[in-house]
Amino acid sequence: MVTEANETTTSKSMRTRQRILDAAAAVLSRKGYAGTRLSDVADVAGVQAPAIYYYFGSRDDLVEEVMWAGAHHVRVHVEETLAALPADADPLDRILAGVEAHLRYELEISDYATASIRNAGQVPEHLRVRPAAEEGAYSKLWRDLFREAQERGRIRPDVDINVVRLLLLGAMNWAVEWWNPRTRSLEDLVRSTQDLVRHGAGAA
């Protein structure tokens, strides 16, 4: 029988677990895999370091969860953005909306996305399996966007959409390493990236 006290305890436990995950994402996004210590995560989360092992079996288990969440959440965010567009939205406009959603989520909304992107090449291979599945689904989303736009004449027929897609995703992800809001606004970055797609691959 589930009592009110049990529900309260479970709710508190879930909040603590989420707080630890949020802290790990923040630390990973700044210090990287090699520089992340559980003591740092505990300090940010406001818990004792040994308490982390109640929720995660190891440091790598915690890191894997952050990496997966980063890949999963950015995919869901872009999917929700696209779903909110009119059903008859121009296919090129759908790509441009996806560009803005990706950049804003990565650079303004979520430490998870930043942590996932920055540490993709740092974590051991066994920690990449679950996040890689999410990344594969996300890549397919963009492949479908570009294919539809080209089939409907909104992307030039001579454009290799697989190359453009990979270059675009790589460029957007790399922005976490160089973008500085003090020297360039996010709005300018979004607009420039959209122009790159519109004028670099879009049909006249």
PDB file of C-alpha atoms in Angstrom:
ATOM      1  CA  MET A   1       0.000   0.000   0.000  1.00  0.00           C
ATOM      2  CA  VAL A   2       1.393   3.377  -1.023  1.00  0.00           C
ATOM      3  CA  THR A   3       1.047   5.916   1.754  1.00  0.00           C
ATOM      4  CA  GLU A   4       1.339   9.689   1.632  1.00  0.00           C
ATOM      5  CA  ALA A   5       4.600   9.421   3.548  1.00  0.00           C
ATOM      6  CA  ASN A   6       5.975   6.984   0.955  1.00  0.00           C
ATOM      7  CA  GLU A   7       4.970   9.292  -1.887  1.00  0.00           C
ATOM      8  CA  THR A   8       6.649  12.220  -0.141  1.00  0.00           C
ATOM      9  CA  THR A   9       9.848  10.221   0.337  1.00  0.00           C
ATOM     10  CA  THR A  10       9.817   9.077  -3.289  1.00  0.00           C
ATOM     11  CA  SER A  11       9.200  12.612  -4.510  1.00  0.00           C
ATOM     12  CA  LYS A  12      12.061  13.946  -2.401  1.00  0.00           C
ATOM     13  CA  SER A  13      14.339  11.184  -3.666  1.00  0.00           C
ATOM     14  CA  MET A  14      13.479  11.992  -7.278  1.00  0.00           C
ATOM     15  CA  ARG A  15      14.174  15.691  -6.695  1.00  0.00           C
ATOM     16  CA  THR A  16      17.541  14.896  -5.162  1.00  0.00           C
ATOM     17  CA  ARG A  17      18.429  12.614  -8.049  1.00  0.00           C
ATOM     18  CA  GLN A  18      17.469  15.320 -10.519  1.00  0.00           C
ATOM     19  CA  ARG A  19      19.502  17.888  -8.594  1.00  0.00           C
ATOM     20  CA  ILE A  20      22.554  15.627  -8.822  1.00  0.00           C
ATOM     21  CA  LEU A  21      22.015  15.159 -12.559  1.00  0.00           C
ATOM     22  CA  ASP A  22      21.655  18.916 -13.077  1.00  0.00           C
ATOM     23  CA  ALA A  23      24.837  19.506 -11.107  1.00  0.00           C
ATOM     24  CA  ALA A  24      26.721  16.861 -13.081  1.00  0.00           C
ATOM     25  CA  ALA A  25      25.601  18.430 -16.358  1.00  0.00           C
ATOM     26  CA  ALA A  26      26.813  21.838 -15.204  1.00  0.00           C
ATOM     27  CA  VAL A  27      30.196  20.500 -14.073  1.00  0.00           C
ATOM     28  CA  LEU A  28      30.698  18.347 -17.164  1.00  0.00           C
ATOM     29  CA  SER A  29      29.871  21.246 -19.458  1.00  0.00           C
ATOM     30  CA  ARG A  30      32.609  23.342 -17.822  1.00  0.00           C
ATOM     31  CA  LYS A  31      35.305  20.873 -16.786  1.00  0.00           C
ATOM     32  CA  GLY A  32      34.899  17.961 -19.186  1.00  0.00           C
ATOM     33  CA  TYR A  33      34.979  14.263 -18.450  1.00  0.00           C
ATOM     34  CA  ALA A  34      38.561  14.117 -17.195  1.00  0.00           C
ATOM     35  CA  GLY A  35      38.134  17.126 -14.929  1.00  0.00           C
ATOM     36  CA  THR A  36      34.808  16.174 -13.381  1.00  0.00           C
ATOM     37  CA  ARG A  37      34.985  14.915  -9.793  1.00  0.00           C
ATOM     38  CA  LEU A  38      32.080  13.638  -7.757  1.00  0.00           C
ATOM     39  CA  SER A  39      33.079  16.067  -5.019  1.00  0.00           C
ATOM     40  CA  ASP A  40      32.512  18.933  -7.475  1.00  0.00           C
ATOM     41  CA  VAL A  41      29.113  17.534  -8.426  1.00  0.00           C
ATOM     42  CA  ALA A  42      28.197  17.094  -4.768  1.00  0.00           C
ATOM     43  CA  ASP A  43      29.157  20.697  -3.962  1.00  0.00           C
ATOM     44  CA  VAL A  44      26.963  22.049  -6.762  1.00  0.00           C
ATOM     45  CA  ALA A  45      24.089  19.720  -5.875  1.00  0.00           C
ATOM     46  CA  GLY A  46      24.306  20.487  -2.167  1.00  0.00           C
ATOM     47  CA  VAL A  47      24.730  16.875  -1.086  1.00  0.00           C
ATOM     48  CA  GLN A  48      27.497  14.792   0.446  1.00  0.00           C
ATOM     49  CA  ALA A  49      29.597  13.018  -2.186  1.00  0.00           C
ATOM     50  CA  PRO A  50      28.857   9.487  -0.846  1.00  0.00           C
ATOM     51  CA  ALA A  51      25.131  10.195  -1.258  1.00  0.00           C
ATOM     52  CA  ILE A  52      25.588  10.185  -5.031  1.00  0.00           C
ATOM     53  CA  TYR A  53      26.190   6.432  -4.909  1.00  0.00           C
ATOM     54  CA  TYR A  54      22.664   5.946  -3.585  1.00  0.00           C
ATOM     55  CA  TYR A  55      21.360   7.164  -6.955  1.00  0.00           C
ATOM     56  CA  PHE A  56      24.154   6.164  -9.349  1.00  0.00           C
ATOM     57  CA  GLY A  57      26.373   3.106  -9.141  1.00  0.00           C
ATOM     58  CA  SER A  58      29.483   4.941 -10.274  1.00  0.00           C
ATOM     59  CA  ARG A  59      30.824   8.198 -11.662  1.00  0.00           C
ATOM     60  CA  ASP A  60      30.554   6.729 -15.148  1.00  0.00           C
ATOM     61  CA  ASP A  61      26.901   5.796 -14.606  1.00  0.00           C
ATOM     62  CA  LEU A  62      26.210   9.431 -13.748  1.00  0.00           C
ATOM     63  CA  VAL A  63      28.154  10.689 -16.744  1.00  0.00           C
ATOM     64  CA  GLU A  64      26.353   8.303 -19.096  1.00  0.00           C
ATOM     65  CA  GLU A  65      22.969   9.506 -17.851  1.00  0.00           C
ATOM     66  CA  VAL A  66      23.944  13.131 -18.486  1.00  0.00           C
ATOM     67  CA  MET A  67      25.258  12.301 -21.950  1.00  0.00           C
ATOM     68  CA  TRP A  68      22.073  10.440 -22.843  1.00  0.00           C
ATOM     69  CA  ALA A  69      19.851  13.189 -21.449  1.00  0.00           C
ATOM     70  CA  GLY A  70      21.689  15.820 -23.466  1.00  0.00           C
ATOM     71  CA  ALA A  71      21.188  13.947 -26.732  1.00  0.00           C
ATOM     72  CA  HIS A  72      17.595  13.010 -25.888  1.00  0.00           C
ATOM     73  CA  HIS A  73      16.420  16.425 -24.732  1.00  0.00           C
ATOM     74  CA  VAL A  74      17.745  18.369 -27.709  1.00  0.00           C
ATOM     75  CA  ARG A  75      16.035  15.904 -30.058  1.00  0.00           C
ATOM     76  CA  VAL A  76      12.734  16.216 -28.214  1.00  0.00           C
ATOM     77  CA  HIS A  77      13.014  20.014 -28.108  1.00  0.00           C
ATOM     78  CA  VAL A  78      13.558  20.257 -31.861  1.00  0.00           C
ATOM     79  CA  GLU A  79      10.773  17.739 -32.532  1.00  0.00           C
ATOM     80  CA  GLU A  80       8.347  19.765 -30.398  1.00  0.00           C
ATOM     81  CA  THR A  81       9.361  22.974 -32.156  1.00  0.00           C
ATOM     82  CA  LEU A  82       8.694  21.403 -35.542  1.00  0.00           C
ATOM     83  CA  ALA A  83       5.401  19.889 -34.385  1.00  0.00           C
ATOM     84  CA  ALA A  84       4.202  23.357 -33.368  1.00  0.00           C
ATOM     85  CA  LEU A  85       4.624  24.693 -36.917  1.00  0.00           C
ATOM     86  CA  PRO A  86       1.611  24.779 -39.266  1.00  0.00           C
ATOM     87  CA  ALA A  87       1.012  21.503 -41.076  1.00  0.00           C
ATOM     88  CA  ASP A  88       1.645  23.234 -44.418  1.00  0.00           C
ATOM     89  CA  ALA A  89       4.842  24.986 -43.302  1.00  0.00           C
ATOM     90  CA  ASP A  90       7.434  25.435 -46.032  1.00  0.00           C
ATOM     91  CA  PRO A  91      10.013  22.606 -45.765  1.00  0.00           C
ATOM     92  CA  LEU A  92      12.937  25.046 -45.882  1.00  0.00           C
ATOM     93  CA  ASP A  93      11.326  27.069 -43.091  1.00  0.00           C
ATOM     94  CA  ARG A  94      11.117  23.855 -41.069  1.00  0.00           C
ATOM     95  CA  ILE A  95      14.873  23.414 -41.396  1.00  0.00           C
ATOM     96  CA  LEU A  96      15.454  27.031 -40.352  1.00  0.00           C
ATOM     97  CA  ALA A  97      13.165  26.561 -37.336  1.00  0.00           C
ATOM     98  CA  GLY A  98      15.148  23.455 -36.418  1.00  0.00           C
ATOM     99  CA  VAL A  99      18.388  25.443 -36.630  1.00  0.00           C
ATOM    100  CA  GLU A 100      17.093  28.033 -34.197  1.00  0.00           C
ATOM    101  CA  ALA A 101      15.679  25.428 -31.809  1.00  0.00           C
ATOM    102  CA  HIS A 102      18.958  23.485 -31.771  1.00  0.00           C
ATOM    103  CA  LEU A 103      21.179  26.514 -31.176  1.00  0.00           C
ATOM    104  CA  ARG A 104      18.960  28.028 -28.498  1.00  0.00           C
ATOM    105  CA  TYR A 105      18.649  24.757 -26.627  1.00  0.00           C
ATOM    106  CA  GLU A 106      22.365  24.036 -26.856  1.00  0.00           C
ATOM    107  CA  LEU A 107      23.622  27.513 -25.942  1.00  0.00           C
ATOM    108  CA  GLU A 108      20.885  29.094 -23.848  1.00  0.00           C
ATOM    109  CA  ILE A 109      18.634  26.476 -22.288  1.00  0.00           C
ATOM    110  CA  SER A 110      20.440  23.290 -21.345  1.00  0.00           C
ATOM    111  CA  ASP A 111      23.734  22.371 -19.680  1.00  0.00           C
ATOM    112  CA  TYR A 112      22.911  18.788 -20.670  1.00  0.00           C
ATOM    113  CA  ALA A 113      23.225  19.475 -24.390  1.00  0.00           C
ATOM    114  CA  THR A 114      26.477  21.364 -23.880  1.00  0.00           C
ATOM    115  CA  ALA A 115      27.881  18.593 -21.690  1.00  0.00           C
ATOM    116  CA  SER A 116      26.863  15.903 -24.170  1.00  0.00           C
ATOM    117  CA  ILE A 117      28.403  17.695 -27.141  1.00  0.00           C
ATOM    118  CA  ARG A 118      31.622  18.759 -25.435  1.00  0.00           C
ATOM    119  CA  ASN A 119      32.327  15.340 -23.985  1.00  0.00           C
ATOM    120  CA  ALA A 120      31.323  13.138 -26.920  1.00  0.00           C
ATOM    121  CA  GLY A 121      34.946  12.596 -27.864  1.00  0.00           C
ATOM    122  CA  GLN A 122      36.252  12.375 -24.300  1.00  0.00           C
ATOM    123  CA  VAL A 123      34.219   9.665 -22.617  1.00  0.00           C
ATOM    124  CA  PRO A 124      35.138   5.959 -22.925  1.00  0.00           C
ATOM    125  CA  GLU A 125      33.454   4.073 -25.751  1.00  0.00           C
ATOM    126  CA  HIS A 126      31.156   2.088 -23.451  1.00  0.00           C
ATOM    127  CA  LEU A 127      29.572   5.357 -22.290  1.00  0.00           C
ATOM    128  CA  ARG A 128      28.756   6.326 -25.882  1.00  0.00           C
ATOM    129  CA  VAL A 129      26.425   3.433 -26.704  1.00  0.00           C
ATOM    130  CA  ARG A 130      23.155   4.751 -25.274  1.00  0.00           C
ATOM    131  CA  PRO A 131      23.743   8.417 -26.233  1.00  0.00           C
ATOM    132  CA  ALA A 132      24.765   7.306 -29.743  1.00  0.00           C
ATOM    133  CA  ALA A 133      21.353   5.702 -30.266  1.00  0.00           C
ATOM    134  CA  GLU A 134      19.697   9.043 -29.479  1.00  0.00           C
ATOM    135  CA  GLU A 135      22.107  10.852 -31.768  1.00  0.00           C
ATOM    136  CA  GLY A 136      21.213   8.423 -34.534  1.00  0.00           C
ATOM    137  CA  ALA A 137      17.523   9.222 -34.142  1.00  0.00           C
ATOM    138  CA  TYR A 138      18.323  12.933 -34.167  1.00  0.00           C
ATOM    139  CA  SER A 139      20.416  12.601 -37.303  1.00  0.00           C
ATOM    140  CA  LYS A 140      17.508  10.834 -39.009  1.00  0.00           C
ATOM    141  CA  LEU A 141      15.224  13.744 -38.081  1.00  0.00           C
ATOM    142  CA  TRP A 142      17.527  16.141 -39.935  1.00  0.00           C
ATOM    143  CA  ARG A 143      17.973  13.730 -42.840  1.00  0.00           C
ATOM    144  CA  ASP A 144      14.199  13.627 -43.293  1.00  0.00           C
ATOM    145  CA  LEU A 145      13.967  17.431 -43.118  1.00  0.00           C
ATOM    146  CA  PHE A 146      16.561  17.893 -45.846  1.00  0.00           C
ATOM    147  CA  ARG A 147      15.165  15.103 -48.015  1.00  0.00           C
ATOM    148  CA  GLU A 148      11.670  16.600 -47.934  1.00  0.00           C
ATOM    149  CA  ALA A 149      12.992  20.075 -48.711  1.00  0.00           C
ATOM    150  CA  GLN A 150      14.965  18.799 -51.688  1.00  0.00           C
ATOM    151  CA  GLU A 151      12.110  16.672 -53.005  1.00  0.00           C
ATOM    152  CA  ARG A 152       9.824  19.699 -52.886  1.00  0.00           C
ATOM    153  CA  GLY A 153      12.304  21.924 -54.686  1.00  0.00           C
ATOM    154  CA  ARG A 154      13.345  24.047 -51.718  1.00  0.00           C
ATOM    155  CA  ILE A 155      16.904  22.685 -51.697  1.00  0.00           C
ATOM    156  CA  ARG A 156      18.858  22.722 -54.968  1.00  0.00           C
ATOM    157  CA  PRO A 157      18.960  19.319 -56.707  1.00  0.00           C
ATOM    158  CA  ASP A 158      22.747  19.489 -57.103  1.00  0.00           C
ATOM    159  CA  VAL A 159      23.289  19.730 -53.346  1.00  0.00           C
ATOM    160  CA  ASP A 160      24.495  16.616 -51.501  1.00  0.00           C
ATOM    161  CA  ILE A 161      22.089  16.830 -48.595  1.00  0.00           C
ATOM    162  CA  ASN A 162      23.982  14.256 -46.538  1.00  0.00           C
ATOM    163  CA  VAL A 163      27.147  16.372 -46.637  1.00  0.00           C
ATOM    164  CA  VAL A 164      25.229  19.578 -45.902  1.00  0.00           C
ATOM    165  CA  ARG A 165      23.383  17.948 -43.014  1.00  0.00           C
ATOM    166  CA  LEU A 166      26.564  16.661 -41.402  1.00  0.00           C
ATOM    167  CA  LEU A 167      28.361  19.969 -41.885  1.00  0.00           C
ATOM    168  CA  LEU A 168      25.431  21.883 -40.413  1.00  0.00           C
ATOM    169  CA  LEU A 169      25.122  19.689 -37.329  1.00  0.00           C
ATOM    170  CA  GLY A 170      28.877  19.758 -36.810  1.00  0.00           C
ATOM    171  CA  ALA A 171      29.000  23.542 -37.104  1.00  0.00           C
ATOM    172  CA  MET A 172      26.092  24.051 -34.712  1.00  0.00           C
ATOM    173  CA  ASN A 173      27.590  21.673 -32.163  1.00  0.00           C
ATOM    174  CA  TRP A 174      31.000  23.318 -32.410  1.00  0.00           C
ATOM    175  CA  ALA A 175      29.442  26.662 -31.481  1.00  0.00           C
ATOM    176  CA  VAL A 176      29.586  25.607 -27.808  1.00  0.00           C
ATOM    177  CA  GLU A 177      33.381  25.940 -28.039  1.00  0.00           C
ATOM    178  CA  TRP A 178      33.647  29.416 -29.495  1.00  0.00           C
ATOM    179  CA  TRP A 179      30.397  31.340 -29.113  1.00  0.00           C
ATOM    180  CA  ASN A 180      30.653  34.249 -26.671  1.00  0.00           C
ATOM    181  CA  PRO A 181      27.453  36.176 -25.909  1.00  0.00           C
ATOM    182  CA  ARG A 182      29.540  39.238 -25.051  1.00  0.00           C
ATOM    183  CA  THR A 183      30.835  39.539 -28.603  1.00  0.00           C
ATOM    184  CA  ARG A 184      27.963  38.113 -30.653  1.00  0.00           C
ATOM    185  CA  SER A 185      24.307  37.804 -29.710  1.00  0.00           C
ATOM    186  CA  LEU A 186      22.545  34.491 -30.001  1.00  0.00           C
ATOM    187  CA  GLU A 187      20.086  36.141 -32.383  1.00  0.00           C
ATOM    188  CA  ASP A 188      22.968  37.063 -34.716  1.00  0.00           C
ATOM    189  CA  LEU A 189      24.345  33.528 -34.541  1.00  0.00           C
ATOM    190  CA  VAL A 190      20.949  31.997 -35.328  1.00  0.00           C
ATOM    191  CA  ARG A 191      20.378  34.383 -38.230  1.00  0.00           C
ATOM    192  CA  SER A 192      23.844  33.772 -39.703  1.00  0.00           C
ATOM    193  CA  THR A 193      23.417  29.994 -39.479  1.00  0.00           C
ATOM    194  CA  GLN A 194      20.001  30.184 -41.098  1.00  0.00           C
ATOM    195  CA  ASP A 195      21.453  32.361 -43.887  1.00  0.00           C
ATOM    196  CA  LEU A 196      24.157  29.752 -44.412  1.00  0.00           C
ATOM    197  CA  VAL A 197      21.458  27.154 -45.079  1.00  0.00           C
ATOM    198  CA  ARG A 198      19.182  29.449 -47.040  1.00  0.00           C
ATOM    199  CA  HIS A 199      21.809  30.857 -49.385  1.00  0.00           C
ATOM    200  CA  GLY A 200      24.214  27.928 -49.405  1.00  0.00           C
ATOM    201  CA  ALA A 201      21.759  25.170 -50.206  1.00  0.00           C
ATOM    202  CA  GLY A 202      18.363  26.730 -50.785  1.00  0.00           C
ATOM    203  CA  ALA A 203      16.836  26.918 -54.247  1.00  0.00           C
ATOM    204  CA  ALA A 204      16.607  30.364 -55.787  1.00  0.00           C
TER     205      ALA A 204
END
